[in-house]
Amino acid sequence: MAEQLRVGIIGCGKIAHVDHAPGYNTIPGVKIVALMDILPKKIRSLQKAHAPDAEGYTDLEKFLASGLDAVSVCTPNYLHCSQTVAALKAGLHVLCEKPMAATPADATKMIETARKMGKVLQINHTLHYIPIFRRAAEIVQAGTIGTPIHVRCVRSGGSTPDKGWSPGAKWFVTKACAGGIILDIGVHMAEIMQTIAGKIAEIAAYTDIRTKTIDVVDNATALMRFENGATGVLELSWTTPVGAMLMEVYGTRGTMRLFFNKENPLEVLLPGKQKTKVLYPKLKKLPHSQLCFINAIRGKAPSPTPGELGREAVALCDAIARSGATRRFVPVQKFEEA
């Protein structure tokens, strides 16, 4: 492998602009040399903003054959599996956006291909690279609030992502593209609940479509039973006039509250004691996702968010969706490795 790592980006939309391209541009010895999108105007936009020397491609095969070492897959959900597998088979390392796939079976196919080819497969579960979430997990795992009894997580907002996050990106709200709030937001929050409080065993959910112009779930409420006996509730919505982002973990010794923004603290409340506030600016900065991906390629450290973690997140989303369709508790799919 050349001393300088040659990186390409598949999909030149919003997440490539705000995360992947800026991330790579901070890493010594890494250069974005190729961009691929079916829309040339999107390629030109990313070139102008972040990768002026990169070649543009509208054909995936030509892009993959352009002499790359690694790629980011930043396309709509339904393309993640096929494009990741193609890149891995071309001998490239892959950083794939979340959700890594639309189904657990496709996620397994991606993992198996990466193992066969001996390549790094990392999933861009960005919450793992935000200090406040790392601190929350450390507090719970250290036993500060005792053993988790119940977890509540709320993520809600007043618009679908094709209107708020990435205007015009209709795939977010299209069933054929594996859109919907479960794979878009639930994949983050269910997985981080599991990271903080332990493995989730089964899920019961109500799901609904309240936006009349779309065909994907835009509201979901899931009841969870953790393997350790704890319970959890995940509340997701794209239709609340005033949004909310919070997580509460109730333990046998106390409570932790996490508000997902820089202004509000992470709070620890213990009986008979003044609550402890953990302010965001005081937390140690973590390496970002692209740096961890490159470090894994260079053999410096294993990826914090490998394909196996991404597959578990997809399995949680799959359980929410299946329960929402059947109105029954369903077990979260477990994976047996060969």
Short mmCIF file of N, CA and C in Angstrom, two decimals, residues 122-295:
data_model
loop_
_atom_site.label_atom_id
_atom_site.label_comp_id
_atom_site.label_asym_id
_atom_site.label_seq_id
_atom_site.Cartn_x
_atom_site.Cartn_y
_atom_site.Cartn_z
N GLN A 122 -15.92 -0.60 8.60
CA GLN A 122 -16.35 0.23 9.73
C GLN A 122 -17.70 0.87 9.38
N ILE A 123 -18.57 0.99 10.38
CA ILE A 123 -19.87 1.62 10.18
C ILE A 123 -19.87 2.97 10.89
N ASN A 124 -20.43 3.98 10.24
CA ASN A 124 -20.34 5.34 10.77
C ASN A 124 -21.41 5.62 11.83
N HIS A 125 -21.32 4.88 12.94
CA HIS A 125 -22.19 5.15 14.09
C HIS A 125 -21.58 6.30 14.89
N THR A 126 -21.96 7.50 14.51
CA THR A 126 -21.26 8.71 14.96
C THR A 126 -21.38 8.97 16.46
N LEU A 127 -22.42 8.47 17.13
CA LEU A 127 -22.56 8.74 18.56
C LEU A 127 -21.39 8.16 19.35
N HIS A 128 -20.76 7.12 18.84
CA HIS A 128 -19.62 6.53 19.53
C HIS A 128 -18.39 7.45 19.52
N TYR A 129 -18.41 8.47 18.69
CA TYR A 129 -17.28 9.37 18.57
C TYR A 129 -17.55 10.73 19.23
N ILE A 130 -18.68 10.82 19.94
CA ILE A 130 -19.05 12.04 20.66
C ILE A 130 -18.77 11.83 22.14
N PRO A 131 -17.95 12.66 22.76
CA PRO A 131 -17.50 12.43 24.14
C PRO A 131 -18.62 12.21 25.16
N ILE A 132 -19.73 12.93 25.03
CA ILE A 132 -20.78 12.84 26.03
C ILE A 132 -21.36 11.43 26.11
N PHE A 133 -21.44 10.75 24.98
CA PHE A 133 -21.98 9.38 24.98
C PHE A 133 -20.97 8.40 25.55
N ARG A 134 -19.70 8.61 25.26
CA ARG A 134 -18.66 7.77 25.85
C ARG A 134 -18.68 7.92 27.37
N ARG A 135 -18.80 9.16 27.87
CA ARG A 135 -18.83 9.38 29.31
C ARG A 135 -20.06 8.73 29.93
N ALA A 136 -21.20 8.81 29.26
CA ALA A 136 -22.42 8.20 29.79
C ALA A 136 -22.25 6.70 29.96
N ALA A 137 -21.66 6.06 28.96
CA ALA A 137 -21.42 4.62 29.05
C ALA A 137 -20.46 4.30 30.18
N GLU A 138 -19.42 5.11 30.35
CA GLU A 138 -18.44 4.88 31.41
C GLU A 138 -19.07 5.00 32.79
N ILE A 139 -19.96 5.99 32.96
CA ILE A 139 -20.63 6.18 34.25
C ILE A 139 -21.47 4.97 34.62
N VAL A 140 -22.24 4.47 33.65
CA VAL A 140 -23.09 3.31 33.93
C VAL A 140 -22.24 2.07 34.17
N GLN A 141 -21.24 1.85 33.33
CA GLN A 141 -20.42 0.65 33.44
C GLN A 141 -19.56 0.65 34.70
N ALA A 142 -19.27 1.83 35.25
CA ALA A 142 -18.51 1.93 36.49
C ALA A 142 -19.37 1.64 37.71
N GLY A 143 -20.68 1.52 37.53
CA GLY A 143 -21.57 1.24 38.64
C GLY A 143 -21.96 2.46 39.45
N THR A 144 -21.71 3.66 38.92
CA THR A 144 -22.01 4.89 39.65
C THR A 144 -23.49 4.99 40.02
N ILE A 145 -24.38 4.56 39.14
CA ILE A 145 -25.81 4.59 39.45
C ILE A 145 -26.35 3.18 39.74
N GLY A 146 -25.45 2.25 39.96
CA GLY A 146 -25.86 0.88 40.23
C GLY A 146 -26.19 0.12 38.96
N THR A 147 -26.95 -0.94 39.10
CA THR A 147 -27.37 -1.76 37.96
C THR A 147 -28.56 -1.11 37.26
N PRO A 148 -28.52 -0.94 35.93
CA PRO A 148 -29.65 -0.33 35.23
C PRO A 148 -30.95 -1.11 35.45
N ILE A 149 -32.01 -0.35 35.72
CA ILE A 149 -33.35 -0.92 35.90
C ILE A 149 -34.25 -0.54 34.72
N HIS A 150 -34.11 0.70 34.27
CA HIS A 150 -34.96 1.19 33.19
C HIS A 150 -34.23 2.28 32.42
N VAL A 151 -34.43 2.29 31.10
CA VAL A 151 -33.82 3.29 30.21
C VAL A 151 -34.92 3.92 29.37
N ARG A 152 -34.90 5.22 29.27
CA ARG A 152 -35.84 5.93 28.40
C ARG A 152 -35.05 6.83 27.47
N CYS A 153 -35.39 6.76 26.18
CA CYS A 153 -34.71 7.59 25.19
C CYS A 153 -35.76 8.21 24.26
N VAL A 154 -35.64 9.51 24.03
CA VAL A 154 -36.57 10.25 23.16
C VAL A 154 -35.79 10.99 22.09
N ARG A 155 -36.16 10.79 20.83
CA ARG A 155 -35.65 11.61 19.73
C ARG A 155 -36.83 12.01 18.87
N SER A 156 -37.15 13.28 18.88
CA SER A 156 -38.30 13.73 18.10
C SER A 156 -38.01 15.07 17.46
N GLY A 157 -38.73 15.35 16.39
CA GLY A 157 -38.59 16.61 15.68
C GLY A 157 -39.83 16.89 14.85
N GLY A 158 -39.84 18.05 14.23
CA GLY A 158 -41.04 18.50 13.55
C GLY A 158 -41.05 18.35 12.04
N SER A 159 -40.03 17.67 11.48
CA SER A 159 -40.03 17.52 10.02
C SER A 159 -39.28 16.26 9.63
N THR A 160 -39.62 15.74 8.47
CA THR A 160 -38.90 14.60 7.92
C THR A 160 -37.56 15.10 7.38
N PRO A 161 -36.55 14.22 7.30
CA PRO A 161 -35.21 14.68 6.90
C PRO A 161 -35.11 15.21 5.48
N ASP A 162 -36.04 14.86 4.60
CA ASP A 162 -36.01 15.40 3.25
C ASP A 162 -36.42 16.87 3.22
N LYS A 163 -36.92 17.36 4.37
CA LYS A 163 -37.28 18.78 4.47
C LYS A 163 -36.33 19.54 5.39
N GLY A 164 -35.89 18.89 6.45
CA GLY A 164 -35.04 19.57 7.42
C GLY A 164 -33.56 19.32 7.23
N TRP A 165 -33.13 18.07 7.33
CA TRP A 165 -31.72 17.71 7.27
C TRP A 165 -31.14 17.88 5.86
N SER A 166 -31.77 17.28 4.87
CA SER A 166 -31.25 17.32 3.50
C SER A 166 -32.40 17.59 2.53
N PRO A 167 -32.76 18.84 2.35
CA PRO A 167 -33.92 19.19 1.52
C PRO A 167 -33.89 18.54 0.14
N GLY A 168 -35.00 17.87 -0.19
CA GLY A 168 -35.13 17.24 -1.50
C GLY A 168 -34.70 15.79 -1.56
N ALA A 169 -34.06 15.28 -0.50
CA ALA A 169 -33.58 13.89 -0.50
C ALA A 169 -34.75 12.96 -0.14
N LYS A 170 -35.58 12.67 -1.12
CA LYS A 170 -36.81 11.92 -0.91
C LYS A 170 -36.59 10.47 -0.50
N TRP A 171 -35.39 9.95 -0.72
CA TRP A 171 -35.15 8.54 -0.36
C TRP A 171 -35.33 8.32 1.14
N PHE A 172 -35.13 9.35 1.94
CA PHE A 172 -35.32 9.23 3.39
C PHE A 172 -36.75 8.80 3.75
N VAL A 173 -37.69 9.14 2.89
CA VAL A 173 -39.11 8.88 3.18
C VAL A 173 -39.73 7.96 2.13
N THR A 174 -38.92 7.09 1.54
CA THR A 174 -39.37 6.18 0.50
C THR A 174 -39.10 4.74 0.92
N LYS A 175 -40.13 3.93 0.97
CA LYS A 175 -39.99 2.54 1.41
C LYS A 175 -39.04 1.75 0.51
N ALA A 176 -39.12 1.96 -0.78
CA ALA A 176 -38.27 1.22 -1.72
C ALA A 176 -36.79 1.52 -1.52
N CYS A 177 -36.47 2.62 -0.86
CA CYS A 177 -35.09 2.99 -0.60
C CYS A 177 -34.67 2.67 0.84
N ALA A 178 -35.51 1.91 1.55
CA ALA A 178 -35.26 1.55 2.95
C ALA A 178 -35.19 2.78 3.84
N GLY A 179 -36.07 3.74 3.55
CA GLY A 179 -36.15 4.94 4.38
C GLY A 179 -37.01 4.72 5.60
N GLY A 180 -37.25 5.80 6.33
CA GLY A 180 -38.08 5.74 7.53
C GLY A 180 -37.30 6.03 8.79
N ILE A 181 -38.02 6.40 9.83
CA ILE A 181 -37.37 6.85 11.07
C ILE A 181 -36.67 5.74 11.83
N ILE A 182 -37.10 4.48 11.64
CA ILE A 182 -36.48 3.39 12.39
C ILE A 182 -35.03 3.20 11.97
N LEU A 183 -34.79 3.07 10.67
CA LEU A 183 -33.42 2.89 10.19
C LEU A 183 -32.62 4.19 10.18
N ASP A 184 -33.30 5.33 10.19
CA ASP A 184 -32.58 6.60 10.15
C ASP A 184 -32.15 7.05 11.55
N ILE A 185 -33.08 7.07 12.50
CA ILE A 185 -32.80 7.54 13.85
C ILE A 185 -32.79 6.41 14.87
N GLY A 186 -33.71 5.47 14.72
CA GLY A 186 -33.75 4.33 15.64
C GLY A 186 -32.45 3.55 15.65
N VAL A 187 -31.79 3.47 14.50
CA VAL A 187 -30.53 2.72 14.42
C VAL A 187 -29.46 3.35 15.32
N HIS A 188 -29.50 4.66 15.48
CA HIS A 188 -28.60 5.35 16.40
C HIS A 188 -28.98 5.07 17.86
N MET A 189 -30.25 5.36 18.16
CA MET A 189 -30.65 5.43 19.56
C MET A 189 -30.80 4.05 20.21
N ALA A 190 -31.36 3.09 19.49
CA ALA A 190 -31.47 1.74 20.05
C ALA A 190 -30.09 1.17 20.31
N GLU A 191 -29.17 1.41 19.41
CA GLU A 191 -27.82 0.88 19.56
C GLU A 191 -27.09 1.55 20.73
N ILE A 192 -27.26 2.86 20.90
CA ILE A 192 -26.56 3.53 22.00
C ILE A 192 -27.20 3.16 23.33
N MET A 193 -28.51 2.90 23.36
CA MET A 193 -29.14 2.39 24.58
C MET A 193 -28.51 1.05 24.96
N GLN A 194 -28.28 0.21 23.97
CA GLN A 194 -27.67 -1.10 24.22
C GLN A 194 -26.22 -0.96 24.66
N THR A 195 -25.49 -0.04 24.06
CA THR A 195 -24.10 0.19 24.44
C THR A 195 -24.00 0.66 25.89
N ILE A 196 -24.92 1.50 26.30
CA ILE A 196 -24.86 2.07 27.65
C ILE A 196 -25.40 1.11 28.71
N ALA A 197 -26.49 0.41 28.41
CA ALA A 197 -27.19 -0.35 29.45
C ALA A 197 -27.12 -1.86 29.31
N GLY A 198 -26.61 -2.39 28.20
CA GLY A 198 -26.51 -3.84 28.04
C GLY A 198 -27.34 -4.35 26.88
N LYS A 199 -27.16 -5.62 26.54
CA LYS A 199 -27.82 -6.22 25.39
C LYS A 199 -29.34 -6.23 25.55
N ILE A 200 -30.03 -5.98 24.43
CA ILE A 200 -31.50 -6.01 24.41
C ILE A 200 -31.95 -7.35 23.87
N ALA A 201 -32.87 -8.00 24.58
CA ALA A 201 -33.29 -9.36 24.23
C ALA A 201 -34.53 -9.39 23.35
N GLU A 202 -35.55 -8.57 23.68
CA GLU A 202 -36.78 -8.59 22.90
C GLU A 202 -37.43 -7.22 22.90
N ILE A 203 -38.28 -7.00 21.90
CA ILE A 203 -38.87 -5.69 21.67
C ILE A 203 -40.33 -5.82 21.27
N ALA A 204 -41.16 -4.92 21.81
CA ALA A 204 -42.54 -4.75 21.34
C ALA A 204 -42.71 -3.30 20.90
N ALA A 205 -43.37 -3.06 19.79
CA ALA A 205 -43.41 -1.70 19.26
C ALA A 205 -44.75 -1.36 18.61
N TYR A 206 -45.10 -0.09 18.71
CA TYR A 206 -46.14 0.51 17.90
C TYR A 206 -45.47 1.40 16.87
N THR A 207 -45.85 1.26 15.63
CA THR A 207 -45.30 2.11 14.57
C THR A 207 -46.45 2.75 13.80
N ASP A 208 -46.19 3.91 13.23
CA ASP A 208 -47.27 4.64 12.57
C ASP A 208 -46.70 5.51 11.46
N ILE A 209 -47.56 5.83 10.49
CA ILE A 209 -47.25 6.79 9.43
C ILE A 209 -48.25 7.93 9.55
N ARG A 210 -47.82 9.06 10.06
CA ARG A 210 -48.71 10.20 10.29
C ARG A 210 -48.58 11.27 9.21
N THR A 211 -47.48 11.23 8.47
CA THR A 211 -47.31 12.15 7.34
C THR A 211 -47.96 11.51 6.13
N LYS A 212 -49.01 12.10 5.63
CA LYS A 212 -49.85 11.47 4.61
C LYS A 212 -49.18 11.32 3.26
N THR A 213 -48.10 12.05 3.02
CA THR A 213 -47.48 12.04 1.70
C THR A 213 -46.32 11.04 1.59
N ILE A 214 -46.07 10.24 2.62
CA ILE A 214 -44.95 9.30 2.57
C ILE A 214 -45.44 7.88 2.84
N ASP A 215 -44.57 6.89 2.57
CA ASP A 215 -44.96 5.49 2.75
C ASP A 215 -44.05 4.75 3.72
N VAL A 216 -43.39 5.51 4.62
CA VAL A 216 -42.52 4.89 5.61
C VAL A 216 -42.91 5.34 7.02
N VAL A 217 -42.54 4.54 8.00
CA VAL A 217 -42.84 4.86 9.40
C VAL A 217 -42.16 6.17 9.81
N ASP A 218 -42.94 7.08 10.38
CA ASP A 218 -42.38 8.34 10.86
C ASP A 218 -42.56 8.51 12.37
N ASN A 219 -43.21 7.54 13.02
CA ASN A 219 -43.36 7.53 14.48
C ASN A 219 -43.25 6.10 14.97
N ALA A 220 -42.49 5.90 16.04
CA ALA A 220 -42.35 4.56 16.61
C ALA A 220 -42.11 4.66 18.11
N THR A 221 -42.77 3.78 18.84
CA THR A 221 -42.53 3.66 20.28
C THR A 221 -42.25 2.19 20.57
N ALA A 222 -41.08 1.93 21.14
CA ALA A 222 -40.66 0.55 21.36
C ALA A 222 -40.43 0.29 22.85
N LEU A 223 -40.97 -0.82 23.34
CA LEU A 223 -40.72 -1.30 24.69
C LEU A 223 -39.70 -2.41 24.62
N MET A 224 -38.66 -2.33 25.43
CA MET A 224 -37.55 -3.26 25.35
C MET A 224 -37.34 -4.02 26.65
N ARG A 225 -36.96 -5.27 26.52
CA ARG A 225 -36.52 -6.06 27.67
C ARG A 225 -35.05 -6.38 27.46
N PHE A 226 -34.21 -5.94 28.40
CA PHE A 226 -32.78 -6.19 28.31
C PHE A 226 -32.46 -7.57 28.87
N GLU A 227 -31.35 -8.13 28.44
CA GLU A 227 -30.93 -9.44 28.93
C GLU A 227 -30.70 -9.45 30.43
N ASN A 228 -30.32 -8.30 31.00
CA ASN A 228 -30.07 -8.22 32.44
C ASN A 228 -31.34 -7.98 33.25
N GLY A 229 -32.50 -7.99 32.59
CA GLY A 229 -33.77 -7.81 33.27
C GLY A 229 -34.30 -6.39 33.26
N ALA A 230 -33.49 -5.43 32.86
CA ALA A 230 -33.94 -4.04 32.78
C ALA A 230 -34.98 -3.89 31.66
N THR A 231 -35.74 -2.81 31.73
CA THR A 231 -36.68 -2.45 30.67
C THR A 231 -36.23 -1.15 30.02
N GLY A 232 -36.79 -0.87 28.86
CA GLY A 232 -36.45 0.36 28.18
C GLY A 232 -37.58 0.81 27.28
N VAL A 233 -37.65 2.11 27.02
CA VAL A 233 -38.62 2.68 26.09
C VAL A 233 -37.89 3.62 25.15
N LEU A 234 -38.09 3.42 23.86
CA LEU A 234 -37.53 4.30 22.84
C LEU A 234 -38.67 4.98 22.11
N GLU A 235 -38.65 6.30 22.09
CA GLU A 235 -39.73 7.10 21.47
C GLU A 235 -39.14 7.91 20.33
N LEU A 236 -39.65 7.68 19.12
CA LEU A 236 -39.15 8.33 17.93
C LEU A 236 -40.28 9.03 17.19
N SER A 237 -40.03 10.24 16.72
CA SER A 237 -41.06 10.95 15.96
C SER A 237 -40.45 12.00 15.04
N TRP A 238 -41.03 12.10 13.84
CA TRP A 238 -40.71 13.19 12.93
C TRP A 238 -41.85 14.21 12.87
N THR A 239 -42.84 14.10 13.76
CA THR A 239 -44.05 14.93 13.61
C THR A 239 -44.41 15.72 14.86
N THR A 240 -43.48 15.91 15.80
CA THR A 240 -43.79 16.72 16.98
C THR A 240 -43.42 18.18 16.71
N PRO A 241 -44.30 19.12 17.01
CA PRO A 241 -44.01 20.54 16.73
C PRO A 241 -42.74 21.04 17.39
N VAL A 242 -42.49 20.59 18.62
CA VAL A 242 -41.27 20.96 19.33
C VAL A 242 -40.48 19.68 19.59
N GLY A 243 -39.25 19.63 19.15
CA GLY A 243 -38.46 18.42 19.25
C GLY A 243 -37.90 18.18 20.64
N ALA A 244 -37.40 16.98 20.85
CA ALA A 244 -36.78 16.63 22.12
C ALA A 244 -35.68 15.60 21.87
N MET A 245 -34.60 15.69 22.66
CA MET A 245 -33.52 14.72 22.58
C MET A 245 -33.00 14.49 23.99
N LEU A 246 -33.29 13.33 24.55
CA LEU A 246 -32.83 13.04 25.90
C LEU A 246 -32.78 11.54 26.14
N MET A 247 -31.97 11.17 27.14
CA MET A 247 -31.92 9.79 27.59
C MET A 247 -31.83 9.78 29.11
N GLU A 248 -32.58 8.89 29.74
CA GLU A 248 -32.54 8.72 31.18
C GLU A 248 -32.26 7.26 31.50
N VAL A 249 -31.30 7.01 32.38
CA VAL A 249 -30.98 5.67 32.81
C VAL A 249 -31.20 5.60 34.32
N TYR A 250 -32.16 4.78 34.74
CA TYR A 250 -32.48 4.62 36.15
C TYR A 250 -31.79 3.35 36.66
N GLY A 251 -30.98 3.51 37.70
CA GLY A 251 -30.26 2.38 38.26
C GLY A 251 -30.68 2.09 39.68
N THR A 252 -30.10 1.07 40.26
CA THR A 252 -30.43 0.68 41.64
C THR A 252 -29.89 1.65 42.67
N ARG A 253 -28.95 2.54 42.27
CA ARG A 253 -28.36 3.50 43.20
C ARG A 253 -28.63 4.95 42.83
N GLY A 254 -29.06 5.19 41.61
CA GLY A 254 -29.27 6.57 41.21
C GLY A 254 -29.72 6.66 39.76
N THR A 255 -29.73 7.89 39.23
CA THR A 255 -30.24 8.15 37.87
C THR A 255 -29.24 9.00 37.10
N MET A 256 -29.13 8.73 35.82
CA MET A 256 -28.32 9.55 34.93
C MET A 256 -29.23 10.12 33.85
N ARG A 257 -29.07 11.40 33.59
CA ARG A 257 -29.83 12.07 32.54
C ARG A 257 -28.87 12.68 31.53
N LEU A 258 -29.15 12.43 30.28
CA LEU A 258 -28.29 12.89 29.19
C LEU A 258 -29.14 13.68 28.20
N PHE A 259 -28.76 14.95 28.00
CA PHE A 259 -29.44 15.80 27.05
C PHE A 259 -28.51 15.98 25.85
N PHE A 260 -28.98 15.62 24.65
CA PHE A 260 -28.09 15.48 23.51
C PHE A 260 -27.70 16.80 22.86
N ASN A 261 -27.11 17.69 23.61
CA ASN A 261 -26.57 18.90 22.99
C ASN A 261 -25.47 19.49 23.86
N LYS A 262 -24.75 20.45 23.34
CA LYS A 262 -23.58 20.99 24.03
C LYS A 262 -23.95 21.90 25.20
N GLU A 263 -25.13 22.48 25.16
CA GLU A 263 -25.49 23.44 26.18
C GLU A 263 -25.90 22.77 27.50
N ASN A 264 -26.57 21.64 27.42
CA ASN A 264 -27.07 20.98 28.62
C ASN A 264 -26.10 19.92 29.10
N PRO A 265 -26.04 19.70 30.40
CA PRO A 265 -25.09 18.74 30.95
C PRO A 265 -25.62 17.32 30.97
N LEU A 266 -24.71 16.44 31.21
CA LEU A 266 -25.05 15.09 31.60
C LEU A 266 -25.15 15.14 33.12
N GLU A 267 -26.26 14.70 33.67
CA GLU A 267 -26.50 14.80 35.11
C GLU A 267 -26.51 13.43 35.76
N VAL A 268 -25.91 13.33 36.94
CA VAL A 268 -25.97 12.13 37.76
C VAL A 268 -26.65 12.51 39.07
N LEU A 269 -27.74 11.82 39.39
CA LEU A 269 -28.50 12.11 40.59
C LEU A 269 -28.45 10.90 41.52
N LEU A 270 -27.92 11.11 42.74
CA LEU A 270 -27.83 10.05 43.73
C LEU A 270 -28.64 10.45 44.96
N PRO A 271 -29.30 9.50 45.63
CA PRO A 271 -30.13 9.81 46.80
C PRO A 271 -29.35 10.54 47.89
N GLY A 272 -29.93 11.65 48.37
CA GLY A 272 -29.32 12.38 49.47
C GLY A 272 -28.13 13.22 49.11
N LYS A 273 -27.79 13.28 47.83
CA LYS A 273 -26.64 14.06 47.41
C LYS A 273 -27.05 15.08 46.35
N GLN A 274 -26.30 16.18 46.32
CA GLN A 274 -26.54 17.17 45.28
C GLN A 274 -26.20 16.56 43.93
N LYS A 275 -27.01 16.84 42.92
CA LYS A 275 -26.77 16.22 41.62
C LYS A 275 -25.44 16.68 41.03
N THR A 276 -24.81 15.77 40.35
CA THR A 276 -23.51 16.04 39.73
C THR A 276 -23.72 16.37 38.26
N LYS A 277 -23.18 17.46 37.80
CA LYS A 277 -23.29 17.85 36.40
C LYS A 277 -21.96 17.60 35.69
N VAL A 278 -22.02 16.94 34.56
CA VAL A 278 -20.84 16.70 33.76
C VAL A 278 -20.98 17.56 32.50
N LEU A 279 -20.28 18.66 32.46
CA LEU A 279 -20.44 19.61 31.37
C LEU A 279 -19.69 19.17 30.13
N TYR A 280 -20.32 19.35 28.97
CA TYR A 280 -19.75 18.91 27.69
C TYR A 280 -18.36 19.46 27.42
N PRO A 281 -18.10 20.77 27.60
CA PRO A 281 -16.78 21.30 27.25
C PRO A 281 -15.63 20.67 28.04
N LYS A 282 -15.90 20.05 29.17
CA LYS A 282 -14.85 19.48 30.00
C LYS A 282 -14.50 18.05 29.60
N LEU A 283 -15.22 17.49 28.65
CA LEU A 283 -14.97 16.12 28.24
C LEU A 283 -13.81 16.05 27.25
N LYS A 284 -13.04 14.98 27.34
CA LYS A 284 -11.90 14.79 26.47
C LYS A 284 -12.36 14.52 25.04
N LYS A 285 -11.74 15.21 24.09
CA LYS A 285 -12.08 15.02 22.69
C LYS A 285 -11.67 13.64 22.22
N LEU A 286 -12.51 13.01 21.40
CA LEU A 286 -12.23 11.68 20.88
C LEU A 286 -11.82 11.76 19.41
N PRO A 287 -11.03 10.80 18.93
CA PRO A 287 -10.74 10.74 17.49
C PRO A 287 -12.04 10.57 16.71
N HIS A 288 -12.19 11.27 15.59
CA HIS A 288 -13.42 11.16 14.82
C HIS A 288 -13.44 9.87 14.01
N SER A 289 -14.58 9.60 13.41
CA SER A 289 -14.80 8.32 12.74
C SER A 289 -13.80 8.05 11.62
N GLN A 290 -13.54 9.05 10.79
CA GLN A 290 -12.63 8.83 9.67
C GLN A 290 -11.20 8.54 10.16
N LEU A 291 -10.77 9.21 11.23
CA LEU A 291 -9.44 8.95 11.77
C LEU A 291 -9.36 7.52 12.34
N CYS A 292 -10.41 7.09 13.03
CA CYS A 292 -10.42 5.72 13.55
C CYS A 292 -10.40 4.70 12.42
N PHE A 293 -11.09 5.00 11.34
CA PHE A 293 -11.09 4.13 10.16
C PHE A 293 -9.69 4.01 9.58
N ILE A 294 -9.02 5.14 9.41
CA ILE A 294 -7.67 5.13 8.85
C ILE A 294 -6.70 4.44 9.81
N ASN A 295 -6.86 4.68 11.10
CA ASN A 295 -5.99 4.00 12.09
C ASN A 295 -6.17 2.49 12.03
#
